[in-house]
């Protein structure tokens, strides 16, 4: 199937001509098993000798970490709120340029976006011209799968559903019924995953490359190699998007290089407690100078005096005793801040900069005390959503996703040398606000 896009939605296939397959994995709803299928496919296709480039729709940090484990390559977030369409296209072109296969994991349900379907998986599929592979939870479903697939395929004419992978299938007989349902809906049944133990990452707190995640990846890959027609999957997801007649490609957003005459020394916290990092953010920081990493869990001092310390989000609440007891590093951070050193802290990093963090039992652990914030995870309440913040240097875009809360009134900190809040910022496209702050 070949379909045409207008001049605002063109992929320059000259940059990704090596691709033998590209597709987006989605589902009717969250919890259907998109991540498990994505991880299994990344590993199974990698075993075949393919170079597989993963992408993630939306601002998620955890799934891309697991994608990297499965594929051996950085997974790149594609988000239509935090990024312009031109930037998304360029990221896709750039990272897929040397790959054989590009797999994008969707977010929530296929048509679930910030407003209706805006910014969701279907929206991204249309922007990049990606065929969609549906993961359908068939645990308590039989022939009704035909109606679900029929609706997903025809709800939006701009979406091409290339096939379906059934999840939580009880038996071979169950799959035969589901395959008939898919045929009657006009959707190719590509295979299935059985309902067995070992096919689910046990906790969202598995944010690093853990043994548990590796076990799930290997198990999923083993099952997909046996129960999925990988050759048919690659066939039905061959790149088929072609520019329409007499159209011009949209301009590509270019990031201006930094002044090489004044390189900065940048320290980034990275360990089990702090690791929510966008690769493109790091690339923009590398344009400003040299990037070095340190561990608030293990390092007892700062590795020389930096021009900027970046404390990203993560899971400090899982390591409160270790973080609180590392008093030499906490003193070094306080001394650095008192001397006017620049610190950018996001979510977990902001909590670490505060005076204390309460654990789930209400026990308080002293932290850096650089800002007045006190936070707690004792009474957890989800806060999530996109954020746009006006700063003296420009507009900063990002998102929040956290269960901890401020004790007392909200206390984000915006000063000439401290930027700290619950927001995870994305400056991979435009770092103007960061440049202005760093030079103020």
mmCIF file of C-alpha atoms in Angstrom, residues 69-339:
data_model
loop_
_atom_site.group_PDB
_atom_site.id
_atom_site.type_symbol
_atom_site.label_atom_id
_atom_site.label_comp_id
_atom_site.label_asym_id
_atom_site.label_seq_id
_atom_site.Cartn_x
_atom_site.Cartn_y
_atom_site.Cartn_z
ATOM 1 C CA UNK A 69 18.871 -2.354 26.654
ATOM 2 C CA UNK A 70 16.993 -4.327 24.001
ATOM 3 C CA UNK A 71 18.359 -2.625 20.882
ATOM 4 C CA UNK A 72 21.799 -1.450 21.974
ATOM 5 C CA UNK A 73 21.042 2.072 20.702
ATOM 6 C CA UNK A 74 19.658 5.225 22.288
ATOM 7 C CA UNK A 75 15.891 5.499 21.979
ATOM 8 C CA UNK A 76 14.755 8.968 20.927
ATOM 9 C CA UNK A 77 11.610 10.683 22.184
ATOM 10 C CA UNK A 78 9.332 12.259 19.571
ATOM 11 C CA UNK A 79 6.848 14.660 21.128
ATOM 12 C CA UNK A 80 4.638 17.136 19.243
ATOM 13 C CA UNK A 81 4.131 19.381 22.277
ATOM 14 C CA UNK A 82 7.761 19.884 23.223
ATOM 15 C CA UNK A 83 9.122 19.743 19.650
ATOM 16 C CA UNK A 84 8.292 21.325 16.321
ATOM 17 C CA UNK A 85 7.292 19.061 13.448
ATOM 18 C CA UNK A 86 10.492 19.954 11.622
ATOM 19 C CA UNK A 87 12.591 18.919 14.612
ATOM 20 C CA UNK A 88 10.719 15.610 14.897
ATOM 21 C CA UNK A 89 11.319 14.875 11.217
ATOM 22 C CA UNK A 90 14.995 15.701 11.515
ATOM 23 C CA UNK A 91 15.417 13.509 14.614
ATOM 24 C CA UNK A 92 13.738 10.626 12.829
ATOM 25 C CA UNK A 93 15.840 11.071 9.685
ATOM 26 C CA UNK A 94 19.072 11.447 11.606
ATOM 27 C CA UNK A 95 18.736 8.484 13.952
ATOM 28 C CA UNK A 96 17.192 6.141 11.376
ATOM 29 C CA UNK A 97 19.755 6.976 8.704
ATOM 30 C CA UNK A 98 22.106 4.086 9.509
ATOM 31 C CA UNK A 99 19.464 1.592 10.676
ATOM 32 C CA UNK A 100 17.770 -1.306 8.908
ATOM 33 C CA UNK A 101 14.560 -1.075 10.914
ATOM 34 C CA UNK A 102 12.936 1.790 12.848
ATOM 35 C CA UNK A 103 10.423 0.918 15.572
ATOM 36 C CA UNK A 104 8.446 3.617 17.370
ATOM 37 C CA UNK A 105 6.523 2.741 20.521
ATOM 38 C CA UNK A 106 3.275 4.666 20.895
ATOM 39 C CA UNK A 107 1.792 6.155 24.035
ATOM 40 C CA UNK A 108 -1.509 5.153 25.699
ATOM 41 C CA UNK A 109 -4.155 4.176 23.132
ATOM 42 C CA UNK A 110 -3.767 4.843 19.423
ATOM 43 C CA UNK A 111 -6.064 7.879 19.422
ATOM 44 C CA UNK A 112 -5.312 9.137 22.945
ATOM 45 C CA UNK A 113 -3.618 12.540 22.868
ATOM 46 C CA UNK A 114 -3.367 15.649 24.979
ATOM 47 C CA UNK A 115 -6.572 16.953 23.338
ATOM 48 C CA UNK A 116 -8.536 14.169 21.634
ATOM 49 C CA UNK A 117 -5.871 12.558 19.416
ATOM 50 C CA UNK A 118 -3.552 15.594 19.205
ATOM 51 C CA UNK A 119 0.007 14.676 20.071
ATOM 52 C CA UNK A 120 -0.789 10.987 20.429
ATOM 53 C CA UNK A 121 0.397 7.916 18.543
ATOM 54 C CA UNK A 122 -1.997 8.363 15.618
ATOM 55 C CA UNK A 123 -0.893 11.973 15.258
ATOM 56 C CA UNK A 124 2.773 10.957 15.109
ATOM 57 C CA UNK A 125 1.978 8.130 12.694
ATOM 58 C CA UNK A 126 0.475 10.608 10.252
ATOM 59 C CA UNK A 127 3.281 13.123 10.671
ATOM 60 C CA UNK A 128 5.977 10.561 9.830
ATOM 61 C CA UNK A 129 3.938 8.344 7.522
ATOM 62 C CA UNK A 130 4.422 5.280 9.715
ATOM 63 C CA UNK A 131 2.247 2.173 9.361
ATOM 64 C CA UNK A 132 0.764 1.009 12.653
ATOM 65 C CA UNK A 133 1.063 -2.432 14.212
ATOM 66 C CA UNK A 134 -1.648 -2.982 16.821
ATOM 67 C CA UNK A 135 -1.052 -4.892 20.049
ATOM 68 C CA UNK A 136 -4.447 -6.227 21.102
ATOM 69 C CA UNK A 137 -5.109 -7.561 24.598
ATOM 70 C CA UNK A 138 -7.035 -10.742 23.799
ATOM 71 C CA UNK A 139 -7.142 -12.218 27.292
ATOM 72 C CA UNK A 140 -10.922 -12.108 27.526
ATOM 73 C CA UNK A 141 -11.735 -11.632 23.850
ATOM 74 C CA UNK A 142 -12.725 -13.803 20.910
ATOM 75 C CA UNK A 143 -14.426 -12.821 17.694
ATOM 76 C CA UNK A 144 -15.170 -9.319 19.058
ATOM 77 C CA UNK A 145 -11.565 -8.600 18.094
ATOM 78 C CA UNK A 146 -12.893 -8.160 14.541
ATOM 79 C CA UNK A 147 -15.013 -5.173 15.559
ATOM 80 C CA UNK A 148 -12.175 -3.546 17.512
ATOM 81 C CA UNK A 149 -9.720 -3.931 14.652
ATOM 82 C CA UNK A 150 -12.282 -2.806 12.082
ATOM 83 C CA UNK A 151 -12.832 0.398 14.048
ATOM 84 C CA UNK A 152 -9.134 1.131 14.587
ATOM 85 C CA UNK A 153 -8.413 0.614 10.910
ATOM 86 C CA UNK A 154 -11.199 2.844 9.596
ATOM 87 C CA UNK A 155 -11.640 5.550 12.240
ATOM 88 C CA UNK A 156 -9.052 7.821 10.623
ATOM 89 C CA UNK A 157 -8.368 7.406 6.867
ATOM 90 C CA UNK A 158 -4.901 8.876 7.403
ATOM 91 C CA UNK A 159 -3.846 5.878 9.516
ATOM 92 C CA UNK A 160 -2.632 2.650 7.915
ATOM 93 C CA UNK A 161 -2.999 -0.359 10.241
ATOM 94 C CA UNK A 162 -0.519 -2.840 8.776
ATOM 95 C CA UNK A 163 -1.177 -5.717 11.159
ATOM 96 C CA UNK A 164 -2.000 -6.933 14.634
ATOM 97 C CA UNK A 165 -0.100 -8.858 17.305
ATOM 98 C CA UNK A 166 -2.357 -10.472 19.872
ATOM 99 C CA UNK A 167 -1.265 -10.513 23.514
ATOM 100 C CA UNK A 168 -2.287 -12.697 26.477
ATOM 101 C CA UNK A 169 -3.466 -15.485 24.165
ATOM 102 C CA UNK A 170 -4.575 -18.602 26.019
ATOM 103 C CA UNK A 171 -3.833 -21.318 23.428
ATOM 104 C CA UNK A 172 -3.252 -22.120 19.785
ATOM 105 C CA UNK A 173 -6.995 -22.599 19.356
ATOM 106 C CA UNK A 174 -7.631 -19.181 20.849
ATOM 107 C CA UNK A 175 -5.211 -17.655 18.361
ATOM 108 C CA UNK A 176 -6.896 -19.389 15.411
ATOM 109 C CA UNK A 177 -10.178 -17.726 16.393
ATOM 110 C CA UNK A 178 -8.462 -14.362 16.709
ATOM 111 C CA UNK A 179 -6.747 -14.799 13.360
ATOM 112 C CA UNK A 180 -10.124 -15.392 11.710
ATOM 113 C CA UNK A 181 -11.464 -12.257 13.373
ATOM 114 C CA UNK A 182 -8.514 -10.226 12.058
ATOM 115 C CA UNK A 183 -9.038 -11.600 8.536
ATOM 116 C CA UNK A 184 -12.696 -10.583 8.577
ATOM 117 C CA UNK A 185 -11.668 -7.091 9.716
ATOM 118 C CA UNK A 186 -9.153 -6.838 6.889
ATOM 119 C CA UNK A 187 -6.108 -6.705 9.182
ATOM 120 C CA UNK A 188 -3.105 -9.039 8.864
ATOM 121 C CA UNK A 189 -2.627 -11.273 11.931
ATOM 122 C CA UNK A 190 1.137 -11.382 12.496
ATOM 123 C CA UNK A 191 1.276 -13.660 15.529
ATOM 124 C CA UNK A 192 0.839 -13.578 19.269
ATOM 125 C CA UNK A 193 2.321 -13.694 22.747
ATOM 126 C CA UNK A 194 0.960 -16.239 25.211
ATOM 127 C CA UNK A 195 -0.328 -15.514 28.679
ATOM 128 C CA UNK A 196 2.683 -16.723 30.684
ATOM 129 C CA UNK A 197 4.749 -15.466 33.588
ATOM 130 C CA UNK A 198 7.973 -13.687 32.806
ATOM 131 C CA UNK A 199 6.507 -11.414 30.145
ATOM 132 C CA UNK A 200 5.985 -8.284 32.199
ATOM 133 C CA UNK A 201 8.483 -5.858 33.695
ATOM 134 C CA UNK A 202 7.512 -6.019 37.372
ATOM 135 C CA UNK A 203 7.922 -2.358 38.315
ATOM 136 C CA UNK A 204 8.088 1.103 36.785
ATOM 137 C CA UNK A 205 10.974 1.659 39.197
ATOM 138 C CA UNK A 206 13.159 -0.550 37.006
ATOM 139 C CA UNK A 207 14.630 2.525 35.401
ATOM 140 C CA UNK A 208 18.087 1.095 34.804
ATOM 141 C CA UNK A 209 19.325 -1.910 32.863
ATOM 142 C CA UNK A 210 18.375 -4.443 35.503
ATOM 143 C CA UNK A 211 18.461 -8.224 35.456
ATOM 144 C CA UNK A 212 14.664 -8.292 35.693
ATOM 145 C CA UNK A 213 14.243 -6.162 32.576
ATOM 146 C CA UNK A 214 16.788 -8.252 30.678
ATOM 147 C CA UNK A 215 14.878 -11.420 31.582
ATOM 148 C CA UNK A 216 11.638 -9.968 30.212
ATOM 149 C CA UNK A 217 13.356 -8.843 27.016
ATOM 150 C CA UNK A 218 14.911 -12.252 26.402
ATOM 151 C CA UNK A 219 11.677 -14.098 27.196
ATOM 152 C CA UNK A 220 9.614 -11.854 24.919
ATOM 153 C CA UNK A 221 12.127 -12.237 22.094
ATOM 154 C CA UNK A 222 12.125 -16.033 22.480
ATOM 155 C CA UNK A 223 8.338 -16.164 22.300
ATOM 156 C CA UNK A 224 8.079 -13.781 19.342
ATOM 157 C CA UNK A 225 10.638 -15.760 17.367
ATOM 158 C CA UNK A 226 8.428 -18.829 17.775
ATOM 159 C CA UNK A 227 4.958 -17.313 17.532
ATOM 160 C CA UNK A 228 5.315 -14.265 15.272
ATOM 161 C CA UNK A 229 5.913 -14.192 11.520
ATOM 162 C CA UNK A 230 8.832 -11.753 11.546
ATOM 163 C CA UNK A 231 9.271 -11.935 7.778
ATOM 164 C CA UNK A 232 5.629 -10.979 7.219
ATOM 165 C CA UNK A 233 5.974 -8.151 9.750
ATOM 166 C CA UNK A 234 8.926 -6.724 7.834
ATOM 167 C CA UNK A 235 7.068 -7.168 4.540
ATOM 168 C CA UNK A 236 3.886 -5.331 5.519
ATOM 169 C CA UNK A 237 5.850 -2.477 7.117
ATOM 170 C CA UNK A 238 8.208 -1.694 4.253
ATOM 171 C CA UNK A 239 8.658 2.079 3.764
ATOM 172 C CA UNK A 240 6.092 3.102 1.181
ATOM 173 C CA UNK A 241 5.622 6.815 1.784
ATOM 174 C CA UNK A 242 6.387 8.817 -1.351
ATOM 175 C CA UNK A 243 6.355 12.587 -1.895
ATOM 176 C CA UNK A 244 3.393 13.767 -3.905
ATOM 177 C CA UNK A 245 3.993 15.561 -7.204
ATOM 178 C CA UNK A 246 5.500 19.053 -7.221
ATOM 179 C CA UNK A 247 6.020 19.387 -3.473
ATOM 180 C CA UNK A 248 8.929 20.791 -1.515
ATOM 181 C CA UNK A 249 10.351 19.356 1.640
ATOM 182 C CA UNK A 250 9.807 21.481 4.760
ATOM 183 C CA UNK A 251 12.799 23.373 6.146
ATOM 184 C CA UNK A 252 14.893 21.672 8.770
ATOM 185 C CA UNK A 253 15.374 23.410 12.125
ATOM 186 C CA UNK A 254 19.081 23.978 12.749
ATOM 187 C CA UNK A 255 20.532 24.565 16.226
ATOM 188 C CA UNK A 256 23.066 27.367 16.219
ATOM 189 C CA UNK A 257 26.510 26.243 17.385
ATOM 190 C CA UNK A 258 27.854 27.697 20.594
ATOM 191 C CA UNK A 259 30.854 29.993 20.928
ATOM 192 C CA UNK A 260 33.861 27.657 20.985
ATOM 193 C CA UNK A 261 36.057 30.361 22.562
ATOM 194 C CA UNK A 262 34.442 29.922 25.987
ATOM 195 C CA UNK A 263 33.716 26.217 26.526
ATOM 196 C CA UNK A 264 31.961 25.293 29.749
ATOM 197 C CA UNK A 265 32.692 22.410 32.102
ATOM 198 C CA UNK A 266 29.365 20.678 32.782
ATOM 199 C CA UNK A 267 28.717 18.044 35.446
ATOM 200 C CA UNK A 268 25.671 15.795 35.115
ATOM 201 C CA UNK A 269 24.386 13.558 37.910
ATOM 202 C CA UNK A 270 23.900 10.046 36.568
ATOM 203 C CA UNK A 271 23.373 6.915 38.633
ATOM 204 C CA UNK A 272 20.544 4.719 39.918
ATOM 205 C CA UNK A 273 18.928 7.733 41.633
ATOM 206 C CA UNK A 274 19.269 10.260 38.782
ATOM 207 C CA UNK A 275 19.054 9.138 35.165
ATOM 208 C CA UNK A 276 16.066 10.731 33.383
ATOM 209 C CA UNK A 277 17.969 12.248 30.468
ATOM 210 C CA UNK A 278 16.980 13.171 26.913
ATOM 211 C CA UNK A 279 19.895 12.333 24.552
ATOM 212 C CA UNK A 280 19.258 15.495 22.540
ATOM 213 C CA UNK A 281 19.516 17.641 25.675
ATOM 214 C CA UNK A 282 22.946 16.145 26.310
ATOM 215 C CA UNK A 283 24.005 16.844 22.717
ATOM 216 C CA UNK A 284 23.067 20.502 23.122
ATOM 217 C CA UNK A 285 25.082 20.685 26.354
ATOM 218 C CA UNK A 286 28.037 19.123 24.553
ATOM 219 C CA UNK A 287 27.898 22.057 22.141
ATOM 220 C CA UNK A 288 28.489 24.353 25.113
ATOM 221 C CA UNK A 289 31.568 22.570 26.437
ATOM 222 C CA UNK A 290 32.752 19.331 27.981
ATOM 223 C CA UNK A 291 30.278 17.027 29.737
ATOM 224 C CA UNK A 292 31.315 14.890 32.701
ATOM 225 C CA UNK A 293 29.229 12.659 34.957
ATOM 226 C CA UNK A 294 29.185 12.101 38.686
ATOM 227 C CA UNK A 295 27.198 9.988 41.142
ATOM 228 C CA UNK A 296 25.447 11.604 44.125
ATOM 229 C CA UNK A 297 25.207 8.079 45.545
ATOM 230 C CA UNK A 298 28.899 7.197 45.389
ATOM 231 C CA UNK A 299 31.087 10.255 44.808
ATOM 232 C CA UNK A 300 32.280 12.045 47.935
ATOM 233 C CA UNK A 301 33.295 15.223 46.153
ATOM 234 C CA UNK A 302 32.691 17.143 42.938
ATOM 235 C CA UNK A 303 35.200 16.357 40.199
ATOM 236 C CA UNK A 304 36.730 19.874 40.059
ATOM 237 C CA UNK A 305 34.720 23.091 39.895
ATOM 238 C CA UNK A 306 32.180 23.106 37.035
ATOM 239 C CA UNK A 307 30.395 25.968 35.291
ATOM 240 C CA UNK A 308 27.074 24.091 35.450
ATOM 241 C CA UNK A 309 25.715 21.183 37.474
ATOM 242 C CA UNK A 310 22.700 19.396 36.001
ATOM 243 C CA UNK A 311 20.623 17.276 38.388
ATOM 244 C CA UNK A 312 18.030 15.396 36.300
ATOM 245 C CA UNK A 313 15.053 13.458 37.562
ATOM 246 C CA UNK A 314 15.072 9.847 38.623
ATOM 247 C CA UNK A 315 14.250 7.882 41.756
ATOM 248 C CA UNK A 316 15.928 9.601 44.718
ATOM 249 C CA UNK A 317 13.111 8.295 46.936
ATOM 250 C CA UNK A 318 14.524 4.771 46.548
ATOM 251 C CA UNK A 319 17.931 5.824 47.887
ATOM 252 C CA UNK A 320 17.161 8.313 50.644
ATOM 253 C CA UNK A 321 19.520 6.874 53.312
ATOM 254 C CA UNK A 322 22.439 6.733 50.862
ATOM 255 C CA UNK A 323 21.860 10.254 49.512
ATOM 256 C CA UNK A 324 21.353 11.778 52.945
ATOM 257 C CA UNK A 325 24.425 10.097 54.461
ATOM 258 C CA UNK A 326 26.759 11.326 51.708
ATOM 259 C CA UNK A 327 27.415 14.511 53.665
ATOM 260 C CA UNK A 328 30.746 15.394 51.991
ATOM 261 C CA UNK A 329 29.059 15.716 48.612
ATOM 262 C CA UNK A 330 26.095 17.609 50.073
ATOM 263 C CA UNK A 331 28.538 20.088 51.639
ATOM 264 C CA UNK A 332 30.378 20.435 48.337
ATOM 265 C CA UNK A 333 27.110 21.204 46.533
ATOM 266 C CA UNK A 334 26.166 23.810 49.150
ATOM 267 C CA UNK A 335 29.575 25.453 48.862
ATOM 268 C CA UNK A 336 29.302 25.480 45.078
ATOM 269 C CA UNK A 337 25.842 27.087 45.187
ATOM 270 C CA UNK A 338 26.850 29.631 47.830
ATOM 271 C CA UNK A 339 29.693 30.695 45.561
#
